[in-house]
CSV table of C-alpha atoms in Angstrom, one decimal:
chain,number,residue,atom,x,y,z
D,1,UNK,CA,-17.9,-138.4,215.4
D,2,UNK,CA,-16.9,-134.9,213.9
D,3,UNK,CA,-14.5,-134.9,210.9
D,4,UNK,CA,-12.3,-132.1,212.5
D,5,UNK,CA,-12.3,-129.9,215.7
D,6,UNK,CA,-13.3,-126.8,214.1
D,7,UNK,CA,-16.6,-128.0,213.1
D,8,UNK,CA,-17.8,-129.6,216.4
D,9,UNK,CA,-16.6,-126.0,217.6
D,10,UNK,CA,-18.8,-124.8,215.3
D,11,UNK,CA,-21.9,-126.7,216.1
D,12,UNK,CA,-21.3,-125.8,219.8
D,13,UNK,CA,-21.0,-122.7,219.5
D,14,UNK,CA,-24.5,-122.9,217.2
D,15,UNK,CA,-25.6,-124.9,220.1
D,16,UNK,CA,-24.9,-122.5,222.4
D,17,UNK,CA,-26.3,-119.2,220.8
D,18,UNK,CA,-29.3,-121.0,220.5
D,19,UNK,CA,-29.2,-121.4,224.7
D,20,UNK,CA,-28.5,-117.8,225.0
D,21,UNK,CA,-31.3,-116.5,223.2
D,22,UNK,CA,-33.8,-118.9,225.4
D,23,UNK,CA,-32.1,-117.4,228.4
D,24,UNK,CA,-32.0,-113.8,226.8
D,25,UNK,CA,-35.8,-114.0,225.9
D,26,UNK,CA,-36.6,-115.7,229.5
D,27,UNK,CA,-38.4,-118.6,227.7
D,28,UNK,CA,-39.7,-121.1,230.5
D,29,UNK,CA,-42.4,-122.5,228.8
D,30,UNK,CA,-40.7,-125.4,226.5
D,31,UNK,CA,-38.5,-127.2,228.7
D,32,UNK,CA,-37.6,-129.8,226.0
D,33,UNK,CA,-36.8,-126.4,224.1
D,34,UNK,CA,-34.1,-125.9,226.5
D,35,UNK,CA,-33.0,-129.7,227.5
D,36,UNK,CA,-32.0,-131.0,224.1
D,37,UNK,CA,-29.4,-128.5,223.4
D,38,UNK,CA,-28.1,-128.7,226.6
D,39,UNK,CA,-27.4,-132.3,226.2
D,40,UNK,CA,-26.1,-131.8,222.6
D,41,UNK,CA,-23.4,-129.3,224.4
D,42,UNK,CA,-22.7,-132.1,227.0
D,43,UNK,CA,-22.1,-134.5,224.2
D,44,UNK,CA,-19.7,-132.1,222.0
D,45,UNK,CA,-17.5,-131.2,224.8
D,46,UNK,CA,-17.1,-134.8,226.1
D,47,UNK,CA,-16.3,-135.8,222.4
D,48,UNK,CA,-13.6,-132.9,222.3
D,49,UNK,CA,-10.2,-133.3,223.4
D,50,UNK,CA,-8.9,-131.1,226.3
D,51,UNK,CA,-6.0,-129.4,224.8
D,52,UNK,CA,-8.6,-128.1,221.8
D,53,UNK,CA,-11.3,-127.4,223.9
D,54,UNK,CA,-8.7,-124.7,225.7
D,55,UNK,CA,-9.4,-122.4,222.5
D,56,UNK,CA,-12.8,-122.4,222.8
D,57,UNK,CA,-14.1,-119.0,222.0
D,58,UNK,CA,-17.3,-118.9,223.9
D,59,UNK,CA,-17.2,-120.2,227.3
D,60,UNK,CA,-18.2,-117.3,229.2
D,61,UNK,CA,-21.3,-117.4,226.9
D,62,UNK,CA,-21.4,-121.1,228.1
D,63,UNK,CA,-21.2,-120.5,231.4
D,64,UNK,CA,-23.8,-117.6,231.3
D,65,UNK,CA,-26.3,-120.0,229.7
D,66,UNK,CA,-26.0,-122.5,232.8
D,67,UNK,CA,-25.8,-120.9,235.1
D,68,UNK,CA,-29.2,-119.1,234.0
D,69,UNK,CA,-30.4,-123.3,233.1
D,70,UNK,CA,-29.2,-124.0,236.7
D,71,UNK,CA,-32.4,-122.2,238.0
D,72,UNK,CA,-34.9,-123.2,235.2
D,73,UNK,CA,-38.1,-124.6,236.5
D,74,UNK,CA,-37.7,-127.5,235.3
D,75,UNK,CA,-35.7,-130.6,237.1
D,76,UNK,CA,-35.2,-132.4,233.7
D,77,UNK,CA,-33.6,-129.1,232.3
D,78,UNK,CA,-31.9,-128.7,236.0
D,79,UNK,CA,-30.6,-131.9,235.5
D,80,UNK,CA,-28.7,-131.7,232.1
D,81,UNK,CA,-27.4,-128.5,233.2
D,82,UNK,CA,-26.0,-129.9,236.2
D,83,UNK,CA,-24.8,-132.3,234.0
D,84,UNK,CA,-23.2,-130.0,231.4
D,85,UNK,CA,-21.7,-128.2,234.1
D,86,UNK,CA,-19.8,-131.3,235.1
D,87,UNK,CA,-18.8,-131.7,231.8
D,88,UNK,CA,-17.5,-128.3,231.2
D,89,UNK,CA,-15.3,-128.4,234.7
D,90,UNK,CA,-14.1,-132.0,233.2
D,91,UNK,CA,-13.5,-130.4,229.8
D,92,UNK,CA,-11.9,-126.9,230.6
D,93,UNK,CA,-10.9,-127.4,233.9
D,94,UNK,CA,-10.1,-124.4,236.3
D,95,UNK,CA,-11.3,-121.9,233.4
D,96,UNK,CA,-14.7,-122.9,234.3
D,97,UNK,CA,-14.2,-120.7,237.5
D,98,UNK,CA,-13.4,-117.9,235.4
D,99,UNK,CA,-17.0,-117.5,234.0
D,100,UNK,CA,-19.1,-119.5,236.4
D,101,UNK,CA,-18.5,-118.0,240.1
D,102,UNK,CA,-18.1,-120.6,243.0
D,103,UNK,CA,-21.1,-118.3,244.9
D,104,UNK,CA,-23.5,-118.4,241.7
D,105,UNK,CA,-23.3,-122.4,241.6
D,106,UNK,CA,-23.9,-122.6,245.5
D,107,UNK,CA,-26.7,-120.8,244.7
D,108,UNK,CA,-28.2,-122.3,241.9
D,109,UNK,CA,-26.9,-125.9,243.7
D,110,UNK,CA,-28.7,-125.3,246.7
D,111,UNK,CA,-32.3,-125.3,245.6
D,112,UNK,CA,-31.9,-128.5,243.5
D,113,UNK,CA,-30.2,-130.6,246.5
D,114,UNK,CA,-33.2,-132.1,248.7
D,115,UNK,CA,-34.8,-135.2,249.3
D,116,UNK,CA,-38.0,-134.2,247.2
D,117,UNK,CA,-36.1,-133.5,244.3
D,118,UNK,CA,-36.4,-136.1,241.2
D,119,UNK,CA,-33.3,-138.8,241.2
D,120,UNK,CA,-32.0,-138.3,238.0
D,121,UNK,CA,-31.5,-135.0,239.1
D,122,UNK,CA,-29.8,-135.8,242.0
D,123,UNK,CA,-27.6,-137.9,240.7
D,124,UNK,CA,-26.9,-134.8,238.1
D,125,UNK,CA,-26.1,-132.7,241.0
D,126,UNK,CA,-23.9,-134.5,243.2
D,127,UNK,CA,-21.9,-135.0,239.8
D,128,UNK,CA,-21.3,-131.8,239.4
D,129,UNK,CA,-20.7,-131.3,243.0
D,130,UNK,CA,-18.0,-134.0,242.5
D,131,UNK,CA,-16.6,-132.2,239.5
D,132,UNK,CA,-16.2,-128.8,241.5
D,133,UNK,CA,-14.7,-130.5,244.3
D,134,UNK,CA,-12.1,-132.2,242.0
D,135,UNK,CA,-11.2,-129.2,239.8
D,136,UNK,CA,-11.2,-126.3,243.2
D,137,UNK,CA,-10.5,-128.5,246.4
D,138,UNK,CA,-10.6,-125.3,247.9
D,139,UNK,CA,-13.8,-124.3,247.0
D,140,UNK,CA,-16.6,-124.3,250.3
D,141,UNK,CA,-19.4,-126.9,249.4
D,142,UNK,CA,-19.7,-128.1,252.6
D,143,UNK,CA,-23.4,-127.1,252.8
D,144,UNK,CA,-23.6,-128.9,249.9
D,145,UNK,CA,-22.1,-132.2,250.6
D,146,UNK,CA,-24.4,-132.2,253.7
D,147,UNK,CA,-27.8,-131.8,251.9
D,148,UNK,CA,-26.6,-134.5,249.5
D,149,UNK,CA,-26.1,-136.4,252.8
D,150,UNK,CA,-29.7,-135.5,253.9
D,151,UNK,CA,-31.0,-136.8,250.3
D,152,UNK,CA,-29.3,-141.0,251.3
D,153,UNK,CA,-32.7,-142.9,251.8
D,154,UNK,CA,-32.3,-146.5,252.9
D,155,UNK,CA,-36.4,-146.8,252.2
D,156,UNK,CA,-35.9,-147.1,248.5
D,157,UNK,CA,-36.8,-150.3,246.4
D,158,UNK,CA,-37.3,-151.1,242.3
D,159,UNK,CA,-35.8,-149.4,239.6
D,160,UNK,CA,-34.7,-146.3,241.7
D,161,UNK,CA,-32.0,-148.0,244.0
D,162,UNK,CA,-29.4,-148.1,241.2
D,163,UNK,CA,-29.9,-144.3,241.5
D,164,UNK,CA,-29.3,-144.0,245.2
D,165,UNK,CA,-26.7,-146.3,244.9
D,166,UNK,CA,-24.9,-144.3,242.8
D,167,UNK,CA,-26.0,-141.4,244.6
D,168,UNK,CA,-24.2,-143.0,247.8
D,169,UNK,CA,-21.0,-143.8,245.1
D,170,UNK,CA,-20.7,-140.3,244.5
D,171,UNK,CA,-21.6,-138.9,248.2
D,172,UNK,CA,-18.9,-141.4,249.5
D,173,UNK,CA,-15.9,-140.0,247.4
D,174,UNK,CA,-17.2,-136.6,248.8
D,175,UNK,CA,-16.8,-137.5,252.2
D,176,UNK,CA,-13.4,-138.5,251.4
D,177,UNK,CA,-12.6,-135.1,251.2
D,178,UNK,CA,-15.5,-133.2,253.5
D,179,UNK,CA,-16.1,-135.9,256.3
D,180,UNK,CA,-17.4,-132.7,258.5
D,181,UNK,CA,-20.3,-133.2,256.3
D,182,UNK,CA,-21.6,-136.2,257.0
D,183,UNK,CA,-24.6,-137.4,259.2
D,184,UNK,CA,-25.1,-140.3,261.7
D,185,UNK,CA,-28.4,-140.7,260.1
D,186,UNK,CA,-26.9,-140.8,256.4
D,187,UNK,CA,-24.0,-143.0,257.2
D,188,UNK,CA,-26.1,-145.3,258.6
D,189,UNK,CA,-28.6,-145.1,255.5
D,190,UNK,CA,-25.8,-145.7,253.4
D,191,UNK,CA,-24.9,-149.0,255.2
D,192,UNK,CA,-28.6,-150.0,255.1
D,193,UNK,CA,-29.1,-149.0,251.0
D,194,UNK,CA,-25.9,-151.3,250.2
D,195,UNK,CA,-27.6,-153.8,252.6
D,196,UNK,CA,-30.5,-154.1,250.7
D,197,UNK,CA,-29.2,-153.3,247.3
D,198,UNK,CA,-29.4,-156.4,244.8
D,199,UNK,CA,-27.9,-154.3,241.8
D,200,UNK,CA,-24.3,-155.7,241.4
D,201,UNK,CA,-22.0,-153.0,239.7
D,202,UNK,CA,-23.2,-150.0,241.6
D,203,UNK,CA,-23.3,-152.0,245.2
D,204,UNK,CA,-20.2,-152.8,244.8
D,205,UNK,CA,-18.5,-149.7,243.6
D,206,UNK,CA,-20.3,-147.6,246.4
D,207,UNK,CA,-19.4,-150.6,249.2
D,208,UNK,CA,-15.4,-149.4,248.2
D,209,UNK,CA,-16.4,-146.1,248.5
D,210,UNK,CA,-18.2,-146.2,252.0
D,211,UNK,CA,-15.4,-148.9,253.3
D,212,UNK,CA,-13.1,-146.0,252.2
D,213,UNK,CA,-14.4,-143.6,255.0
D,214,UNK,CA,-14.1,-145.6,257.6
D,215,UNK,CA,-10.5,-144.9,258.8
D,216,UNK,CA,-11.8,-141.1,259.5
D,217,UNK,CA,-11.8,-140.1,262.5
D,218,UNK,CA,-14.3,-137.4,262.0
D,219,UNK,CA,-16.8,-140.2,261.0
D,220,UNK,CA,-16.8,-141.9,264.1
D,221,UNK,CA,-16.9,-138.9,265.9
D,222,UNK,CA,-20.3,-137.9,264.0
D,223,UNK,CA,-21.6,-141.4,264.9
D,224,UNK,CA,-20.9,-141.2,268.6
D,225,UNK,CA,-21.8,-137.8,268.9
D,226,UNK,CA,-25.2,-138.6,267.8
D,227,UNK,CA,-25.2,-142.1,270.0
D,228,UNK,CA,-25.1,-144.4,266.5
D,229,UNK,CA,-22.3,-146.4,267.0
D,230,UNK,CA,-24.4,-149.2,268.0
D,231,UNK,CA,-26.8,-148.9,265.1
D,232,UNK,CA,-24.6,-147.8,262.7
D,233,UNK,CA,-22.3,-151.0,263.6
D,234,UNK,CA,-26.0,-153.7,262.9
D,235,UNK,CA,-26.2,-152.3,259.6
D,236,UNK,CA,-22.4,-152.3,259.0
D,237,UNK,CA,-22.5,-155.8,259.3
D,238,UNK,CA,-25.3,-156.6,257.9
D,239,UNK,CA,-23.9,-155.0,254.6
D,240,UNK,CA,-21.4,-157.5,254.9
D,241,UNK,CA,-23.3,-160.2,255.4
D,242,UNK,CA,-25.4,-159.5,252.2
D,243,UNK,CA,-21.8,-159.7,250.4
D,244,UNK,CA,-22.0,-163.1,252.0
D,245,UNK,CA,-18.4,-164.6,249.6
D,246,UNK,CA,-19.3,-162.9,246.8
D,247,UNK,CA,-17.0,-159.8,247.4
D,248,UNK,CA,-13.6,-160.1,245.2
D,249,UNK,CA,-10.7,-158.4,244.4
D,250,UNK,CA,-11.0,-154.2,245.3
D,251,UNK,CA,-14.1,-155.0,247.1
D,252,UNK,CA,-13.2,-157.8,249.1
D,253,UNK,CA,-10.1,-155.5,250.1
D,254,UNK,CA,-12.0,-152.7,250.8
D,255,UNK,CA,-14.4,-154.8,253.1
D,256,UNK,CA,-10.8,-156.5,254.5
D,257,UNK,CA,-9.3,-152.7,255.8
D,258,UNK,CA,-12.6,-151.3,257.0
D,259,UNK,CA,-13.6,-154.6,258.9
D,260,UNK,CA,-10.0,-154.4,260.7
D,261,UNK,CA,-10.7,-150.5,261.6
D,262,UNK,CA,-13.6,-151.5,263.5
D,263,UNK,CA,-12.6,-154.2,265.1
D,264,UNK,CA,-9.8,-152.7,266.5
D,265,UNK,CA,-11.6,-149.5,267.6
D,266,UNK,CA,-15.3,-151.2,268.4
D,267,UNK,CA,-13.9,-154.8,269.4
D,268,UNK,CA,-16.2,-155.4,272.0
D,269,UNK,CA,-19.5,-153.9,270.3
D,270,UNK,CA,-18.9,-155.6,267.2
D,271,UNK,CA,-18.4,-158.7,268.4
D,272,UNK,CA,-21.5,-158.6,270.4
D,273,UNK,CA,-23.0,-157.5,266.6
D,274,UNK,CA,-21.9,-160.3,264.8
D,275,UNK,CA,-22.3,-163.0,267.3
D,276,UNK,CA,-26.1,-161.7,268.1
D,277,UNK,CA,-27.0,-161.5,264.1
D,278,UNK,CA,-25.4,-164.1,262.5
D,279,UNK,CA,-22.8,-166.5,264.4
D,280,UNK,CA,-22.9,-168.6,261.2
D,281,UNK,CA,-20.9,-166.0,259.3
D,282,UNK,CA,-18.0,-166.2,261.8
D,283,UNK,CA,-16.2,-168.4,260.1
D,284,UNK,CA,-17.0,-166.8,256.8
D,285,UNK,CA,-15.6,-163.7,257.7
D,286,UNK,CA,-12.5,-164.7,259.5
D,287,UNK,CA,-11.7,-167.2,256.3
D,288,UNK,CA,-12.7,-164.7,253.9
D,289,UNK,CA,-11.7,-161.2,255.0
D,290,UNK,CA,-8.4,-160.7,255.9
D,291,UNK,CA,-8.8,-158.8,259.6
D,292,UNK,CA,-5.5,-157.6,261.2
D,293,UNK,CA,-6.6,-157.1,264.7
């Protein structure tokens, strides 16, 4: 906590003249050097109101400095400035644009956003992806929504499926908004992550989120493009089988309206699903979701 305004401006902007002159000097070598301030400048701006952040003398230093941190070859470093940059669209809205070009973060994105990439990162990324998105609806990361897509891995087990659950949280709400984007293969990864997922909070958050997609057209045209439907429909179910009655409130409603958009547009097909996997659950579903078919 900072006493006044002016002197967390202060230690940002000390912060941040310290970032330029590692970018200015092209210092590569340290990357804890580089990562620490860059999560001290997440933290200030986060703790500073919006309407004071607006007189903030040195974003277009800011934006230089990650933009350049964006593309250092480190993913710990690329993750905090992924995460700064999130931040800073959160903080000073649209004026972010005005020193960090929509092209330059497609390009410093694109790199980052792949299957081999570390997690954490990820997660960092489709944050920011999800901050961009928000604060310039207009703004062409379509590419980028699909490789976040292509990074959904159903295979994942231990401590890093919170991640990908949270990873499929955040992919989800981009879909809302860029349903183009999405895969048959990820869609149906998604489905079989929250199947298998045993961590509560994030499960269930990303369960809205995916059940939220499902009155797109554009995502069931994806699916029977690629000749899903049928598996994307298994693990569907299966998801909500692994709920079992333990879905309430927003998630038990969320469950409700995506259950009654495919039954009324796969009746057939998901009948067949249900009463070939688990017959038992009939009962449970009809008493517990409420379907209007």
């Amino acid at each position: 906590d900072y006493p006044s305004a002016e002197m967390a401006f202060q230690h940002l902007g000390s912060w941040i003249d310290v970032l330029t002159t590692i970018a200015t000097g092209g210092h590569t070598d340290d990357p804890e050097l580089a990562e620490q301030p860059t999560r001290l400048c997440s933290i200030l701006i986060t703790a500073l109101p919006s309407n004071a952040l607006q007189a903030f003398s040195k974003l277009k230093e800011l934006g230089n400095v990650v933009t350049w941190l964006l593309q250092y070859p480190s993913s710990s470093v690329q993750g905090a400035a992924c995460a700064l940059l999130g931040d800073m669209i959160n903080g000073f809205g649209a004026q972010t644009f005005d020193v960090v070009s929509g092209d330059a973060l497609v390009t410093a994105l694109t790199p980052l956003i792949n299957p081999e990439t570390d997690l954490d990162v990820l997660v960092d990324a489709s944050r920011a992806v999800s901050a961009v998105v928000a604060a310039a609806p207009s703004a062409n990361l379509s590419g980028l929504v699909g490789s976040l897509a292509n990074c959904i891995r159903a295979d994942v087990f231990g401590s890093t499926r919170e991640g990908h659950c949270q990873l499929a949280f955040d992919l989800c709400g981009l879909l809302v908004v860029s349903p183009g984007a999405a895969t048959a293969k990820s869609l149906c990864n998604i489905a079989e992550l929250l199947y298998g997922s045993s961590n509560d909070y994030p499960k269930r958050e990303a369960t809205i989120s995916f059940c939220a997609l499902m009155p797109n057209p554009a995502i069931h045209n994806t699916l029977a493009q690629a000749g899903a439907v049928p598996t994307f429909l298994n693990m569907f179910m299966k998801m909500v089988f692994s709920w079992q009655k333990m879905s309430e409130g927003d998630c038990q409603r969320a469950i409700s309206a995506a259950l009654t958009v495919l039954m009324n547009g796969y009746n057939q097909q998901l009948w067949s699903v249900i009463q070939s996997n688990a017959p038992a659950y009939i009962q449970d579903i009809f008493g517990h979701y409420d379907i209007q078919v």
